[in-house]
CSV table of C-alpha atoms and ligand atoms in Angstrom, one decimal:
chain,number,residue,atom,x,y,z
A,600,UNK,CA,56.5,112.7,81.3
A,601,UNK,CA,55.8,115.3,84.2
A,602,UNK,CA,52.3,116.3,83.7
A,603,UNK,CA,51.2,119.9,83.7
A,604,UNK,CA,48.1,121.0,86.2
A,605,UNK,CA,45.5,122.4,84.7
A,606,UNK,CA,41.8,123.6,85.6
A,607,UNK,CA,38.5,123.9,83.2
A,608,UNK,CA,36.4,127.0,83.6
A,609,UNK,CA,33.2,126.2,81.8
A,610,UNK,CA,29.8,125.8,80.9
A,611,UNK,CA,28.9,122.3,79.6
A,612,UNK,CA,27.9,122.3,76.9
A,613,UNK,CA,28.6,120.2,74.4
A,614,UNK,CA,32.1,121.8,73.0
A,615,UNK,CA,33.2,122.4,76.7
A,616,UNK,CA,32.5,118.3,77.2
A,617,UNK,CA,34.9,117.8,74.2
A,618,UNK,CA,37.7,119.7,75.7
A,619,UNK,CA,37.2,118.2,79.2
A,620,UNK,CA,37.1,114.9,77.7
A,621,UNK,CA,40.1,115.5,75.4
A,622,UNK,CA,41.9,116.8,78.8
A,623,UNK,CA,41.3,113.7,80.3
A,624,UNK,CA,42.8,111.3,77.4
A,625,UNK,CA,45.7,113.5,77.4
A,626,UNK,CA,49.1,111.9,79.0
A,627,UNK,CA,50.6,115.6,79.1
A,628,UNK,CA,47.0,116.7,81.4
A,629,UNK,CA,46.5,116.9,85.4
A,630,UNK,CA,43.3,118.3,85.9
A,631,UNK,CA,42.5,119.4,89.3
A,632,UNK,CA,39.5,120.5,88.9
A,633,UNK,CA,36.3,121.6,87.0
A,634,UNK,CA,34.3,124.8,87.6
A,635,UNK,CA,31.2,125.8,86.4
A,636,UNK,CA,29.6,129.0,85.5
A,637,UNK,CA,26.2,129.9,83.5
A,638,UNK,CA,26.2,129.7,79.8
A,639,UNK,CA,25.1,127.1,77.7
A,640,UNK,CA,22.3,126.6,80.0
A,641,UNK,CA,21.3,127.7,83.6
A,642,UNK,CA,24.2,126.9,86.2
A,643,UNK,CA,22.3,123.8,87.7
A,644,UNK,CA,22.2,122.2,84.1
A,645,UNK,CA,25.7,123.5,83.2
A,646,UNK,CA,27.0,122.0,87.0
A,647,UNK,CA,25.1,118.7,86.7
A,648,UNK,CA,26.9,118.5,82.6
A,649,UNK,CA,30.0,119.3,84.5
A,650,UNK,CA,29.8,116.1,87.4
A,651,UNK,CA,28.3,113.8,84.6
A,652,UNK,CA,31.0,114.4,82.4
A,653,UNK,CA,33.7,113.3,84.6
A,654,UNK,CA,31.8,110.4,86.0
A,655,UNK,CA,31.5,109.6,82.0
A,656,UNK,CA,35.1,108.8,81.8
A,657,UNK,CA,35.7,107.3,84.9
A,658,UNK,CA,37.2,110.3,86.8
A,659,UNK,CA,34.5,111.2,89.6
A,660,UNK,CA,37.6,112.0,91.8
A,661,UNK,CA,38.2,115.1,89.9
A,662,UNK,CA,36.0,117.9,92.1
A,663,UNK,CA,33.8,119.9,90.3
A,664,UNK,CA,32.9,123.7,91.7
A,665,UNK,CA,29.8,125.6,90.8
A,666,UNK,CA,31.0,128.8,90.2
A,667,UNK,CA,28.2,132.3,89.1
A,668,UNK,CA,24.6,131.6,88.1
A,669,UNK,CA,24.6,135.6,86.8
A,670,UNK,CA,27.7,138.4,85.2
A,671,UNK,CA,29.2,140.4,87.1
A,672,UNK,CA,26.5,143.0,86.9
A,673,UNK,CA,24.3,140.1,88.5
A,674,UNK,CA,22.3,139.8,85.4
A,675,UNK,CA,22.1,136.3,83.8
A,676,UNK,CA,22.5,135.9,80.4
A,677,UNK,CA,21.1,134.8,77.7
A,678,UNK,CA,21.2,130.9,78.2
A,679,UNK,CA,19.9,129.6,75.0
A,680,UNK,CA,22.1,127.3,73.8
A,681,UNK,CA,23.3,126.2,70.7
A,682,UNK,CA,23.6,122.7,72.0
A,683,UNK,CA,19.7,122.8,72.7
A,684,UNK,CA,17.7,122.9,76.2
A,685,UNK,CA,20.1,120.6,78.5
A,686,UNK,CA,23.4,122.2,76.7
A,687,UNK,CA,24.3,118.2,75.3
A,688,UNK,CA,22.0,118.3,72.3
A,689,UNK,CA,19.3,117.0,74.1
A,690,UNK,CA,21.7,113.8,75.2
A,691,UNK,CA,22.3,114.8,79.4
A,692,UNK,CA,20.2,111.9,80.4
A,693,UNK,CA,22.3,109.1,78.7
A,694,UNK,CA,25.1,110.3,81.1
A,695,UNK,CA,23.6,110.5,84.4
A,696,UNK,CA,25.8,109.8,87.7
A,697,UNK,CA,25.7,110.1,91.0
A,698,UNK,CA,28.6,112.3,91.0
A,699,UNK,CA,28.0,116.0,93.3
A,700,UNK,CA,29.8,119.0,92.8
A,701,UNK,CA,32.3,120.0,96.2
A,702,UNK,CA,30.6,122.5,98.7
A,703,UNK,CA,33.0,125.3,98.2
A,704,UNK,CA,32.5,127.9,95.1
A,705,UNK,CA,34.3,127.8,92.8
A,706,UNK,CA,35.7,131.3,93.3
A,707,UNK,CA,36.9,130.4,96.6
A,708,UNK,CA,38.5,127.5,94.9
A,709,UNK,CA,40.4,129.2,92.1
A,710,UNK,CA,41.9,131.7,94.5
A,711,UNK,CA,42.9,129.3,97.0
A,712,UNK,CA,44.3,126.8,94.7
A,713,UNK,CA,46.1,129.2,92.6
A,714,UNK,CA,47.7,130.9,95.1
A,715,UNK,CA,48.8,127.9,96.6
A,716,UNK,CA,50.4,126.9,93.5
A,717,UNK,CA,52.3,130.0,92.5
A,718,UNK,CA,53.4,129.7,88.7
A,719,UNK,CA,51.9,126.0,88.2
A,720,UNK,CA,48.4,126.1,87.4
A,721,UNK,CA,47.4,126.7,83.5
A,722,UNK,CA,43.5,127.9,83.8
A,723,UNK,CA,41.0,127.3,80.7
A,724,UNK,CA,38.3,129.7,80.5
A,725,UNK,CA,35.9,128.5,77.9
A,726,UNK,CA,32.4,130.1,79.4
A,727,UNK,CA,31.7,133.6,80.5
A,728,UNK,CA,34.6,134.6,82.1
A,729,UNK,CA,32.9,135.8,85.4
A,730,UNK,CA,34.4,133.2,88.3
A,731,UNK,CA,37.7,134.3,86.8
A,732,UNK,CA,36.8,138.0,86.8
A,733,UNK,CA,35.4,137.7,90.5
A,734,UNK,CA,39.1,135.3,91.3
A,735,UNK,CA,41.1,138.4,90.3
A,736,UNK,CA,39.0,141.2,92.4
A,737,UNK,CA,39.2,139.0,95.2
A,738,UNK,CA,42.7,138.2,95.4
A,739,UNK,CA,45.5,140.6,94.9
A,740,UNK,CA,47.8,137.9,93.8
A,741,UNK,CA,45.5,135.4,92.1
A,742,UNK,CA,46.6,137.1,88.4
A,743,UNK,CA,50.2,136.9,89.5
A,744,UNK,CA,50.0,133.5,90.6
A,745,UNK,CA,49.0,131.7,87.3
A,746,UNK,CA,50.9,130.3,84.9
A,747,UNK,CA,48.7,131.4,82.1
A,748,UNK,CA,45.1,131.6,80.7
A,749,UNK,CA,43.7,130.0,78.0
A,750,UNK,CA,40.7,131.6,76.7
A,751,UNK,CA,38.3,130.6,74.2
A,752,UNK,CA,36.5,133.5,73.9
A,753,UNK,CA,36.2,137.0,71.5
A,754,UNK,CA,37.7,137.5,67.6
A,755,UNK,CA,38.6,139.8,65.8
A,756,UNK,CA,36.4,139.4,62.5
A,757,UNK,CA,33.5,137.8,63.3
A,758,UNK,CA,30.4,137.8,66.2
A,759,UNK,CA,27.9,134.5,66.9
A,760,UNK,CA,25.7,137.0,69.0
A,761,UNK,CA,25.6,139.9,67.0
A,762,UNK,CA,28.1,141.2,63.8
A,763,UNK,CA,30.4,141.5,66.1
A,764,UNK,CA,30.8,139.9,69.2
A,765,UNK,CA,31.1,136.2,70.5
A,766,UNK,CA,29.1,134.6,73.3
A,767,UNK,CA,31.6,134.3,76.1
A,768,UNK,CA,33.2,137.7,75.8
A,769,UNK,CA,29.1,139.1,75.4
A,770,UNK,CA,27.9,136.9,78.5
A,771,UNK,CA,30.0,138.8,80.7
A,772,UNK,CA,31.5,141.9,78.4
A,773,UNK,CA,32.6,143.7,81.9
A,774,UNK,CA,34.6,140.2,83.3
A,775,UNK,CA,36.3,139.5,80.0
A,776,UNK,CA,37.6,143.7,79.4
A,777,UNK,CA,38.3,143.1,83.7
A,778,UNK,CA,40.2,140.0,83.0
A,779,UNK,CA,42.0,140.9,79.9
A,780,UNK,CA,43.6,144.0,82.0
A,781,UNK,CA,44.5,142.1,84.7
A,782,UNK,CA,48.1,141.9,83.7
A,783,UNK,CA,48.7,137.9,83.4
A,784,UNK,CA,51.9,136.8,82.5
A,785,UNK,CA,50.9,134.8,79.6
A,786,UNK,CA,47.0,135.0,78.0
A,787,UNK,CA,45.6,133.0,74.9
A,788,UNK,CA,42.6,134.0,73.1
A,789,UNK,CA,41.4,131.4,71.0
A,790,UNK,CA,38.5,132.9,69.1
A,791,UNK,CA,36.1,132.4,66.4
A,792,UNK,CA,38.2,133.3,64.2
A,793,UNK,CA,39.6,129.7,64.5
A,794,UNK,CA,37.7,127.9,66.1
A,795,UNK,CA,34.8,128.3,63.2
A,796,UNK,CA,36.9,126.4,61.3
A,797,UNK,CA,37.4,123.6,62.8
A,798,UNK,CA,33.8,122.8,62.9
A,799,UNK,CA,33.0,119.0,62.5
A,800,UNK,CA,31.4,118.0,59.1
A,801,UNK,CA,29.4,115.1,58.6
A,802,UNK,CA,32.1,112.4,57.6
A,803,UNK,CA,34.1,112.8,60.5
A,804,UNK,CA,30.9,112.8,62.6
A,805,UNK,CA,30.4,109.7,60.8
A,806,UNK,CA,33.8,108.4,62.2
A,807,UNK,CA,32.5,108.4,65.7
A,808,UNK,CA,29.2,106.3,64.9
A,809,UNK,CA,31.6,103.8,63.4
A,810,UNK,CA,33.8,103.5,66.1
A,811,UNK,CA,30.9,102.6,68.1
A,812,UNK,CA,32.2,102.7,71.5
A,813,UNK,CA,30.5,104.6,74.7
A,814,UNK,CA,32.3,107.5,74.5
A,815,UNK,CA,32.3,107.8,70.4
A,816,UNK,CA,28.5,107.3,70.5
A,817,UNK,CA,28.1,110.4,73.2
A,818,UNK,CA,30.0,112.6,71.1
A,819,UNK,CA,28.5,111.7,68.2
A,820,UNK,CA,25.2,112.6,70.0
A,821,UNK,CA,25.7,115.9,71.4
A,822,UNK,CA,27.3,117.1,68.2
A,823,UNK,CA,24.0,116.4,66.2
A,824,UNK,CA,22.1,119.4,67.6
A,825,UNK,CA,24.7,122.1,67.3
A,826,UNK,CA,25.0,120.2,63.4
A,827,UNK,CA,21.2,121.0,62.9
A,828,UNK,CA,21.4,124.8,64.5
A,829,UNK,CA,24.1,125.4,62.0
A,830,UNK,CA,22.0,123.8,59.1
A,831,UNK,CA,18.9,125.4,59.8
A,832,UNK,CA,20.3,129.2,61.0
A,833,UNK,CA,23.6,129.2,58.2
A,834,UNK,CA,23.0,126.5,55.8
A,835,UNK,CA,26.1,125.1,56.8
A,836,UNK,CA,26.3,121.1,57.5
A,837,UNK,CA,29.1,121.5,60.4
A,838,UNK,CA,28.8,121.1,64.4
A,839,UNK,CA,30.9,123.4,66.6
A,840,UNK,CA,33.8,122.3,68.1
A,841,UNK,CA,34.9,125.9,69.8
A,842,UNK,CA,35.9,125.0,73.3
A,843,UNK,CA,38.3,121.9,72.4
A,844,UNK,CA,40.8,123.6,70.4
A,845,UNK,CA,42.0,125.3,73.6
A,846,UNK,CA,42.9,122.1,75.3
A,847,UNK,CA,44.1,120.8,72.0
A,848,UNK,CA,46.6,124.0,71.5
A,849,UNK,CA,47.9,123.3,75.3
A,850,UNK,CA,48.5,119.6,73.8
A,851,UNK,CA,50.1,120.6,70.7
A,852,UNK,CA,51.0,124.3,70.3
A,853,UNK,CA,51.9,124.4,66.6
A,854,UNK,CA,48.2,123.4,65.8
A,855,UNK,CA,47.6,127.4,66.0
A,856,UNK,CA,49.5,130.2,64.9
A,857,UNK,CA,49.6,133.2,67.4
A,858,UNK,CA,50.5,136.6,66.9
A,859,UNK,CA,51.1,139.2,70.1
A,860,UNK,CA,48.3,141.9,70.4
A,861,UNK,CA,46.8,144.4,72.9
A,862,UNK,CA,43.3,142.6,73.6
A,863,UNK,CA,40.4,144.7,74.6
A,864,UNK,CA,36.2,144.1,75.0
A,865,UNK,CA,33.8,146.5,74.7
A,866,UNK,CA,31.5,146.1,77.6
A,867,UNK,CA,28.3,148.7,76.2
A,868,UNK,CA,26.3,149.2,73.3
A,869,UNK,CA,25.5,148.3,70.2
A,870,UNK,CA,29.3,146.7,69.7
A,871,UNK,CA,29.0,145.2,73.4
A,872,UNK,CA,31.3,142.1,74.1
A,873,UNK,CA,33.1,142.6,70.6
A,874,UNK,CA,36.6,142.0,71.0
A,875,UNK,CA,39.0,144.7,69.7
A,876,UNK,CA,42.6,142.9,68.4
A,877,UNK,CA,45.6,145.3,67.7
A,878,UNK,CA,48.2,143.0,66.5
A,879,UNK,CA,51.2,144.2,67.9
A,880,UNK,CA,50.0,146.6,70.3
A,881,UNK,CA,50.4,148.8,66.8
A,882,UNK,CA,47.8,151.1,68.4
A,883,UNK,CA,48.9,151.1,72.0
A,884,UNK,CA,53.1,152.3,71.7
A,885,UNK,CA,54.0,148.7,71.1
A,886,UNK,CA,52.5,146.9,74.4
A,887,UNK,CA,50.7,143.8,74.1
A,888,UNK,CA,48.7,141.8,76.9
A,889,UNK,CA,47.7,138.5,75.2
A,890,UNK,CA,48.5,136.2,72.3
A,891,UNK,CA,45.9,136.1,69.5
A,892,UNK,CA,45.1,133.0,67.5
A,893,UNK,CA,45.0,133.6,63.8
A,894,UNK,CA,45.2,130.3,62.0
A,895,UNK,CA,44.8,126.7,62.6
A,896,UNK,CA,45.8,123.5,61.1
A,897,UNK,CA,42.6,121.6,60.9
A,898,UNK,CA,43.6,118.4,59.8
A,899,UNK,CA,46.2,118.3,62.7
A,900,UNK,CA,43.9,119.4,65.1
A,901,UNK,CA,41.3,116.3,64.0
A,902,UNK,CA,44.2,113.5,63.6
A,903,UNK,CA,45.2,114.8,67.3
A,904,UNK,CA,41.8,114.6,68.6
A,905,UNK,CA,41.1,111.1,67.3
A,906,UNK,CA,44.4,110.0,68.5
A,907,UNK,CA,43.8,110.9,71.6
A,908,UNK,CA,41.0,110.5,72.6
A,909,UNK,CA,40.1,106.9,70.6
A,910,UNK,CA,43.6,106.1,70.0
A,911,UNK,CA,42.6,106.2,66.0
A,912,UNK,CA,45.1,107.0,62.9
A,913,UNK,CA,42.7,109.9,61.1
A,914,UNK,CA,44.9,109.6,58.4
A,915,UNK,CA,44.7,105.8,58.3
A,916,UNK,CA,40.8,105.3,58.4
A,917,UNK,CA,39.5,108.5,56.5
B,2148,RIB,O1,31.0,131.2,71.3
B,2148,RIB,C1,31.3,129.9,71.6
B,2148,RIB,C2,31.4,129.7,73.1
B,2148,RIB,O2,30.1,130.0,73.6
B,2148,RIB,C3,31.7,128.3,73.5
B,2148,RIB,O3,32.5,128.4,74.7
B,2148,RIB,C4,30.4,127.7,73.8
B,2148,RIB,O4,30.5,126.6,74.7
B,2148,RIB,C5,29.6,128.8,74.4
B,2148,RIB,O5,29.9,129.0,75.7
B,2149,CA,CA1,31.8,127.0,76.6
């Protein structure tokens, strides 16, 4: 099977580990490269996550890039993390290599690479979407050039900053209205609005202690902090999973259902970085600029992550 290239745009973080890790179990995944950006902690905690990560499953050849420490307006954001201080529930120190990230930013990398590639490369952005933002205003062609975005980011019914908007799309507001307009060819916004429910409950969590390996035991343990956030803030005994189901989708598309829509962020005031979804373009004479994620199979999405990345039958052990 003729592997498709891909490249992570994130903030590690515990969900953005899941999805890197789930990339790299994946037989239909070439990842060229991770880049970082400020989010679930400062960029030096979300660049070391990055390098340990990879070194964690044996993939240290992979480059890293540290991408923007601050938004676009050169403000940083709010870095507290739902994943605690170090952005792995507390758990950054059981991974420690002696991986380093590449000397080039990682703005300098996605336009080169990108361009080089014309119509190849599938970009995830599950942070802030500011190296992308910056990729686009620096390059004419850059938005041209890729294959298509994955985004988990926005929603169109729900906020985890305020009422109304998510984290990724707040962080940066200006980068994610900049790179929604931007006019490429094929954009996927996986939002809350799905990727709340595939939140991890405690059996399945459970699942991972038993299988008892390395990797299951690290996953277990940086889920455990964004499990006790939930507990203590919502009352709800679940651990977010956001950023995998956007690797898992590229995986196995009919895990979500998508409907086209014209995709906008606010980028001031009280509704700042809330995502505004007309399905259809019903609103804007029928045009559309992204595909919106409305549904997901959750029991499809968790036999495909066990599968994958512990080679386990979900359906077989539950
Ligand atoms: O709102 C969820 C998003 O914010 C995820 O990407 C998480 O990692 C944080 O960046
Ligand atoms: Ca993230």
């Amino acid at each position: 099977m003729e592997k498709e290239q891909i490249i992570i745009d994130c903030d590690p973080g515990s969900d953005d580990a899941l999805a890197i890790i789930l990339a790299l179990h994946s037989e239909k995944i070439d990842l060229k490269a991770v880049c970082s950006v400020t989010g679930n902690g400062a960029l030096d905690t979300t660049t070391r996550n990055g390098c340990n990560i990879l070194s964690l499953c044996g993939r240290k050849d992979i480059p890293l890039y540290r991408g923007s420490g601050a938004a676009l307006d050169e403000k940083i954001p709010h870095t507290v993390s739902a994943f605690g201080d170090d952005g792995l529930g507390g758990y950054a120190d059981t991974i420690l290599s002696d991986k380093i990230e590449e000397r080039m930013h990682a703005v300098d990398f996605l336009v080169e690479y990108v361009n080089d590639h014309p119509g190849e490369i599938t970009l995830f952005a599950i942070g802030p979407c500011t190296n992308v933002a910056k990729a686009i205003r620096r390059s004419k062609e850059f938005a041209g050039n890729l294959k298509r975005l994955i985004i988990m980011g926005g929603s169109k019914y729900t906020g985890n900053m305020s009422p109304v908007a998510e984290y990724n799309f707040w962080a940066d507001s200006q980068a994610a209205h900049e790179v929604l307009q931007a006019g490429i060819k094929e954009v996927v916004m996986i939002g809350l609005d799905v990727t709340n429910k595939i939140a991890m409950d405690c059996n399945m969590r459970e699942i991972l202690r038993i299988l008892d390996t390395r990797l299951s035991t690290f996953v277990y343990n940086i889920t455990k902090e964004g499990l006790d956030d939930n507990w203590r803030s919502r009352r709800k005994a679940v651990s977010p999973m956001h950023d995998v189901l956007t690797v898992a989708y590229f995986i196995e598309p009919s895990i979500l259902k998508l409907k086209p829509a014209y995709i906008d962020v606010v980028t001031k005031g009280i509704a700042k970085g809330q995502s505004i979804v007309d399905i259809n373009g019903h609103w804007n004479n029928g045009d559309c600029n992204a595909l919106y994620a409305y549904e997901v199979d959750v029991e499809e999405f968790y036999r495909l992550f066990f599968k994958t990345v512990f080679g386990e039958d979900i359906t077989e052990i539950r």
